[in-house]
mmCIF file of C-alpha atoms in Angstrom:
data_model
loop_
_atom_site.group_PDB
_atom_site.id
_atom_site.type_symbol
_atom_site.label_atom_id
_atom_site.label_comp_id
_atom_site.label_asym_id
_atom_site.label_seq_id
_atom_site.Cartn_x
_atom_site.Cartn_y
_atom_site.Cartn_z
ATOM 1 C CA ALA A 1 92.490 92.384 104.522
ATOM 2 C CA GLN A 2 94.955 95.157 105.041
ATOM 3 C CA THR A 3 94.488 98.230 107.185
ATOM 4 C CA VAL A 4 96.468 101.440 107.144
ATOM 5 C CA THR A 5 96.390 103.811 110.093
ATOM 6 C CA GLN A 6 97.495 107.427 110.145
ATOM 7 C CA SER A 7 97.107 108.643 113.699
ATOM 8 C CA GLN A 8 97.760 112.335 113.065
ATOM 9 C CA PRO A 9 94.766 114.023 111.398
ATOM 10 C CA GLU A 10 96.544 117.373 111.239
ATOM 11 C CA MET A 11 100.075 118.646 111.659
ATOM 12 C CA SER A 12 101.882 121.892 111.133
ATOM 13 C CA VAL A 13 105.524 122.777 110.654
ATOM 14 C CA GLN A 14 107.501 125.948 110.252
ATOM 15 C CA GLU A 15 109.013 126.580 106.885
ATOM 16 C CA ALA A 16 112.524 125.083 106.599
ATOM 17 C CA GLU A 17 111.941 122.792 109.559
ATOM 18 C CA THR A 18 111.590 119.002 109.557
ATOM 19 C CA VAL A 19 108.385 117.081 110.161
ATOM 20 C CA THR A 20 107.574 113.386 110.432
ATOM 21 C CA LEU A 21 104.227 111.880 109.510
ATOM 22 C CA SER A 22 103.298 108.524 111.024
ATOM 23 C CA CYS A 23 101.784 105.484 109.366
ATOM 24 C CA THR A 24 101.243 101.978 110.629
ATOM 25 C CA TYR A 25 99.708 99.071 108.792
ATOM 26 C CA ASP A 26 98.467 95.606 109.437
ATOM 27 C CA THR A 27 98.851 92.730 107.021
ATOM 28 C CA SER A 28 99.544 89.039 106.847
ATOM 29 C CA GLU A 29 101.312 89.437 103.507
ATOM 30 C CA SER A 30 105.060 88.951 103.406
ATOM 31 C CA ASN A 31 105.662 90.854 100.204
ATOM 32 C CA TYR A 32 104.133 94.248 99.588
ATOM 33 C CA TYR A 33 104.713 97.862 98.679
ATOM 34 C CA LEU A 34 104.153 101.022 100.656
ATOM 35 C CA PHE A 35 103.550 104.477 99.275
ATOM 36 C CA TRP A 36 103.132 108.033 100.373
ATOM 37 C CA TYR A 37 100.897 110.130 98.160
ATOM 38 C CA LYS A 38 100.387 113.862 98.438
ATOM 39 C CA GLN A 39 97.121 115.646 97.638
ATOM 40 C CA PRO A 40 97.559 119.437 97.528
ATOM 41 C CA PRO A 41 94.590 121.834 97.466
ATOM 42 C CA SER A 42 94.270 121.199 93.727
ATOM 43 C CA ARG A 43 93.308 117.629 94.749
ATOM 44 C CA GLN A 44 95.706 116.084 92.219
ATOM 45 C CA MET A 45 97.214 112.968 93.789
ATOM 46 C CA ILE A 46 100.998 112.862 93.459
ATOM 47 C CA LEU A 47 103.339 110.043 94.395
ATOM 48 C CA VAL A 48 105.894 111.184 96.936
ATOM 49 C CA ILE A 49 107.839 108.042 97.671
ATOM 50 C CA ARG A 50 107.625 104.266 97.384
ATOM 51 C CA GLN A 51 109.136 101.450 99.455
ATOM 52 C CA GLU A 52 109.400 97.777 98.599
ATOM 53 C CA ALA A 53 108.971 95.651 101.687
ATOM 54 C CA TYR A 54 111.747 93.246 100.841
ATOM 55 C CA LYS A 55 114.260 96.102 100.673
ATOM 56 C CA GLN A 56 115.655 96.973 104.069
ATOM 57 C CA GLN A 57 117.137 100.246 102.897
ATOM 58 C CA ASN A 58 114.858 103.191 103.487
ATOM 59 C CA ALA A 59 113.707 104.983 100.351
ATOM 60 C CA THR A 60 114.736 108.582 99.797
ATOM 61 C CA GLU A 61 113.581 111.174 97.280
ATOM 62 C CA ASN A 62 115.330 114.511 97.702
ATOM 63 C CA ARG A 63 113.832 116.114 100.850
ATOM 64 C CA PHE A 64 111.547 113.152 101.491
ATOM 65 C CA SER A 65 112.640 109.994 103.249
ATOM 66 C CA VAL A 66 110.948 107.140 105.031
ATOM 67 C CA ASN A 67 111.651 105.170 108.163
ATOM 68 C CA PHE A 68 110.456 101.680 107.328
ATOM 69 C CA GLN A 69 110.291 99.321 110.267
ATOM 70 C CA LYS A 70 108.950 96.052 108.879
ATOM 71 C CA ALA A 71 108.728 94.184 112.161
ATOM 72 C CA ALA A 72 106.819 97.027 113.752
ATOM 73 C CA LYS A 73 104.753 97.536 110.568
ATOM 74 C CA SER A 74 105.578 101.191 110.601
ATOM 75 C CA PHE A 75 106.236 103.466 107.627
ATOM 76 C CA SER A 76 106.788 107.096 108.575
ATOM 77 C CA LEU A 77 107.551 109.952 106.191
ATOM 78 C CA LYS A 78 110.115 112.608 107.027
ATOM 79 C CA ILE A 79 110.037 115.899 105.189
ATOM 80 C CA SER A 80 113.188 117.961 105.576
ATOM 81 C CA ASP A 81 113.525 121.680 104.863
ATOM 82 C CA SER A 82 109.743 122.038 104.619
ATOM 83 C CA GLN A 83 108.489 124.336 101.891
ATOM 84 C CA LEU A 84 105.179 126.139 101.488
ATOM 85 C CA GLY A 85 104.420 123.872 98.536
ATOM 86 C CA ASP A 86 104.479 120.884 100.859
ATOM 87 C CA THR A 87 101.156 122.003 102.317
ATOM 88 C CA ALA A 88 98.802 119.141 101.425
ATOM 89 C CA MET A 89 97.010 116.046 102.593
ATOM 90 C CA TYR A 90 99.392 113.124 102.823
ATOM 91 C CA PHE A 91 98.091 109.604 102.400
ATOM 92 C CA CYS A 92 99.934 106.449 103.307
ATOM 93 C CA ALA A 93 99.016 103.505 101.078
ATOM 94 C CA PHE A 94 99.613 99.760 100.959
ATOM 95 C CA GLU A 95 99.681 97.377 98.015
ATOM 96 C CA ALA A 96 99.976 93.638 98.498
ATOM 97 C CA ASN A 97 102.162 91.735 96.073
ATOM 98 C CA SER A 98 100.228 88.551 96.406
ATOM 99 C CA GLY A 99 100.592 87.491 92.806
ATOM 100 C CA ALA A 100 96.877 87.899 92.246
ATOM 101 C CA GLY A 101 97.522 90.935 90.126
ATOM 102 C CA SER A 102 94.997 93.193 91.755
ATOM 103 C CA TYR A 103 97.376 96.154 92.244
ATOM 104 C CA GLN A 104 94.853 97.745 94.577
ATOM 105 C CA LEU A 105 95.904 100.422 97.021
ATOM 106 C CA THR A 106 94.576 100.606 100.553
ATOM 107 C CA PHE A 107 94.788 104.181 101.825
ATOM 108 C CA GLY A 108 95.016 105.587 105.304
ATOM 109 C CA LYS A 109 92.719 108.419 106.354
ATOM 110 C CA GLY A 110 95.359 111.016 105.672
ATOM 111 C CA THR A 111 97.278 113.692 107.534
ATOM 112 C CA LYS A 112 96.717 117.329 106.701
ATOM 113 C CA LEU A 113 100.073 119.102 106.777
ATOM 114 C CA SER A 114 100.290 122.857 106.922
ATOM 115 C CA VAL A 115 103.626 124.582 106.363
ATOM 116 C CA ILE A 116 103.708 127.922 108.151
ATOM 117 C CA PRO A 117 105.776 130.773 106.736
ATOM 118 C CA GLY B 1 105.479 111.133 84.859
ATOM 119 C CA ALA B 2 102.593 109.751 82.891
ATOM 120 C CA VAL B 3 99.463 111.861 82.505
ATOM 121 C CA VAL B 4 95.893 110.875 83.198
ATOM 122 C CA SER B 5 93.063 113.217 82.302
ATOM 123 C CA GLN B 6 89.472 113.301 83.434
ATOM 124 C CA HIS B 7 86.527 114.962 81.820
ATOM 125 C CA PRO B 8 84.580 116.845 82.927
ATOM 126 C CA SER B 9 86.392 118.414 85.865
ATOM 127 C CA TRP B 10 83.084 119.330 87.413
ATOM 128 C CA VAL B 11 79.446 118.686 86.606
ATOM 129 C CA ILE B 12 76.119 119.704 88.049
ATOM 130 C CA CYS B 13 73.084 117.646 87.173
ATOM 131 C CA LYS B 14 69.486 117.196 88.204
ATOM 132 C CA SER B 15 68.364 114.281 90.306
ATOM 133 C CA GLY B 16 67.396 111.308 88.157
ATOM 134 C CA THR B 17 69.717 112.048 85.269
ATOM 135 C CA SER B 18 72.814 110.084 84.281
ATOM 136 C CA VAL B 19 76.318 111.460 84.153
ATOM 137 C CA LYS B 20 79.329 110.040 82.329
ATOM 138 C CA ILE B 21 82.894 110.707 83.468
ATOM 139 C CA GLU B 22 85.811 109.905 81.184
ATOM 140 C CA CYS B 23 89.280 108.887 82.277
ATOM 141 C CA ARG B 24 92.085 108.822 79.724
ATOM 142 C CA SER B 25 95.717 107.853 79.896
ATOM 143 C CA LEU B 26 97.346 110.338 77.545
ATOM 144 C CA ASP B 27 100.811 108.971 76.986
ATOM 145 C CA PHE B 28 100.731 105.340 78.024
ATOM 146 C CA GLN B 29 98.600 102.250 77.739
ATOM 147 C CA ALA B 30 96.716 101.575 80.944
ATOM 148 C CA THR B 31 96.356 97.885 81.616
ATOM 149 C CA THR B 32 94.306 98.590 84.702
ATOM 150 C CA MET B 33 92.258 101.586 85.759
ATOM 151 C CA PHE B 34 90.730 102.334 89.129
ATOM 152 C CA TRP B 35 87.814 104.480 90.183
ATOM 153 C CA TYR B 36 87.737 106.133 93.589
ATOM 154 C CA ARG B 37 85.287 108.255 95.453
ATOM 155 C CA GLN B 38 86.388 110.898 97.922
ATOM 156 C CA PHE B 39 84.113 112.726 100.333
ATOM 157 C CA PRO B 40 85.219 116.087 101.768
ATOM 158 C CA LYS B 41 88.157 115.796 104.138
ATOM 159 C CA GLN B 42 88.177 112.034 103.795
ATOM 160 C CA SER B 43 90.374 109.458 102.171
ATOM 161 C CA LEU B 44 89.951 107.778 98.796
ATOM 162 C CA MET B 45 87.561 104.869 98.700
ATOM 163 C CA LEU B 46 88.094 102.364 95.920
ATOM 164 C CA MET B 47 84.898 101.773 93.981
ATOM 165 C CA ALA B 48 86.033 99.426 91.246
ATOM 166 C CA THR B 49 88.931 98.071 89.251
ATOM 167 C CA SER B 50 88.703 97.714 85.506
ATOM 168 C CA ASN B 51 90.858 95.979 82.950
ATOM 169 C CA GLU B 52 90.632 96.655 79.270
ATOM 170 C CA GLY B 53 88.111 94.444 77.550
ATOM 171 C CA SER B 54 86.739 92.803 80.669
ATOM 172 C CA LYS B 55 84.063 93.532 83.229
ATOM 173 C CA ALA B 56 84.951 95.747 86.132
ATOM 174 C CA THR B 57 85.398 94.329 89.597
ATOM 175 C CA TYR B 58 83.379 96.289 92.124
ATOM 176 C CA GLU B 59 84.175 96.700 95.785
ATOM 177 C CA GLN B 60 81.730 95.476 98.347
ATOM 178 C CA GLY B 61 78.861 97.892 98.818
ATOM 179 C CA VAL B 62 79.233 99.571 95.435
ATOM 180 C CA GLU B 63 76.171 99.151 93.239
ATOM 181 C CA LYS B 64 77.341 97.951 89.856
ATOM 182 C CA ASP B 65 74.034 98.858 88.226
ATOM 183 C CA LYS B 66 74.316 102.395 89.475
ATOM 184 C CA PHE B 67 77.979 102.972 88.722
ATOM 185 C CA LEU B 68 78.572 101.573 85.255
ATOM 186 C CA ILE B 69 82.193 101.215 84.258
ATOM 187 C CA ASN B 70 83.373 100.607 80.710
ATOM 188 C CA HIS B 71 87.049 100.095 79.916
ATOM 189 C CA ALA B 72 86.761 100.048 76.150
ATOM 190 C CA SER B 73 90.402 100.590 75.246
ATOM 191 C CA LEU B 74 93.846 100.726 76.798
ATOM 192 C CA THR B 75 93.556 104.484 77.123
ATOM 193 C CA LEU B 76 89.944 105.084 78.096
ATOM 194 C CA SER B 77 87.666 104.114 80.942
ATOM 195 C CA THR B 78 84.297 105.652 81.657
ATOM 196 C CA LEU B 79 82.199 105.818 84.807
ATOM 197 C CA THR B 80 78.492 106.453 84.349
ATOM 198 C CA VAL B 81 76.474 107.400 87.386
ATOM 199 C CA THR B 82 72.954 106.337 86.487
ATOM 200 C CA SER B 83 69.856 107.968 87.923
ATOM 201 C CA ALA B 84 71.994 110.214 90.071
ATOM 202 C CA HIS B 85 70.723 111.402 93.444
ATOM 203 C CA PRO B 86 72.044 114.054 95.832
ATOM 204 C CA GLU B 87 73.817 111.403 97.905
ATOM 205 C CA ASP B 88 75.930 110.584 94.839
ATOM 206 C CA SER B 89 77.452 114.053 95.018
ATOM 207 C CA SER B 90 81.136 113.552 95.579
ATOM 208 C CA PHE B 91 84.610 113.878 94.115
ATOM 209 C CA TYR B 92 85.401 111.022 91.740
ATOM 210 C CA ILE B 93 89.016 110.193 90.905
ATOM 211 C CA CYS B 94 90.395 107.707 88.437
ATOM 212 C CA SER B 95 93.871 106.265 88.297
ATOM 213 C CA ALA B 96 95.755 104.050 85.890
ATOM 214 C CA ILE B 97 98.745 101.792 85.884
ATOM 215 C CA SER B 98 100.862 100.507 83.064
ATOM 216 C CA GLY B 99 102.154 96.982 82.939
ATOM 217 C CA THR B 100 101.423 93.981 85.083
ATOM 218 C CA ARG B 101 104.095 94.292 87.724
ATOM 219 C CA ALA B 102 103.049 94.941 91.305
ATOM 220 C CA GLY B 103 104.355 98.094 92.900
ATOM 221 C CA ASN B 104 103.919 100.243 89.822
ATOM 222 C CA GLU B 105 102.962 103.834 90.457
ATOM 223 C CA GLN B 106 99.297 104.611 90.032
ATOM 224 C CA PHE B 107 98.869 107.771 87.981
ATOM 225 C CA PHE B 108 95.874 109.753 89.090
ATOM 226 C CA GLY B 109 93.528 111.960 87.162
ATOM 227 C CA PRO B 110 92.699 115.435 88.476
ATOM 228 C CA GLY B 111 89.259 114.322 89.629
ATOM 229 C CA THR B 112 85.665 115.188 88.791
ATOM 230 C CA ARG B 113 83.397 117.022 91.191
ATOM 231 C CA LEU B 114 79.816 115.833 90.819
ATOM 232 C CA THR B 115 76.968 117.810 92.320
ATOM 233 C CA VAL B 116 73.478 116.390 92.053
ATOM 234 C CA LEU B 117 70.686 118.836 92.730
#
C-alpha cells in the first residue's frame, strides 16, 4: 500500500512571493504518477500539476513547478508569484501504474495555503 | 478540461430515508468513476471505484449495502445512501477518468453536501 505524507497542515505566503509545499510518499512500485490537486473554498478539485515517475525532468505549469526527488520519494510543489486566487487546500496524490488498471489516487492530508495581500 | 457535474449540490434529509446522488461526465465518456467522502478539514477518502456495466469495487470499511453505486452508462454513476443516519452527513465527491491509460487526470465533480437530521 502507498502512503502520502504532507507535513505542513497550514502555510501562508505574501502575495507575489514564492512558497514551497512539501510531500513525501512511500511505495514499492517502480512506475507511478504523482499529482498536486488544489481545492479552493468552492471545494472544486482542480489538477495543478502531474509528474510521471520515469521522467527525471521536473514538471512545470506556468507559476507552478515541482521538485521531484525519486530516490528520496519527495515531491514538493513550488508556487511562484503567489496570487490571492492560490488560496486553497493543496493535496498531493499518488497513483501506481501497476498494470492492474485501478487508477486509484491516494491523497495526502492536505496543506491549507493562505495568500496574504 | 472535461466537466463532471453532480446533482444535487446539497441535500438535507431525515434519518432513515434514502438519498441518491448523481454524477455525470458532460463532455466525455467516463470509463471509470470514483466516489469519495470528505469530512470537514480532512482529505478525500476513496469509497468505491465503478466501471460502466460492472459492479463497483468498495474500499475496506465501506458498507456496500449502505452505499449503493450504479454505473449504468459511460456518462452516469449514482450513489445512493440508504437508510441515512446523522453520521452519514458529509461531503461526497465523484470523479471520472476517460480511457484506460494510467496517469490520466481525474476530473472531479463539484461535490454534494449531505446533511442527515
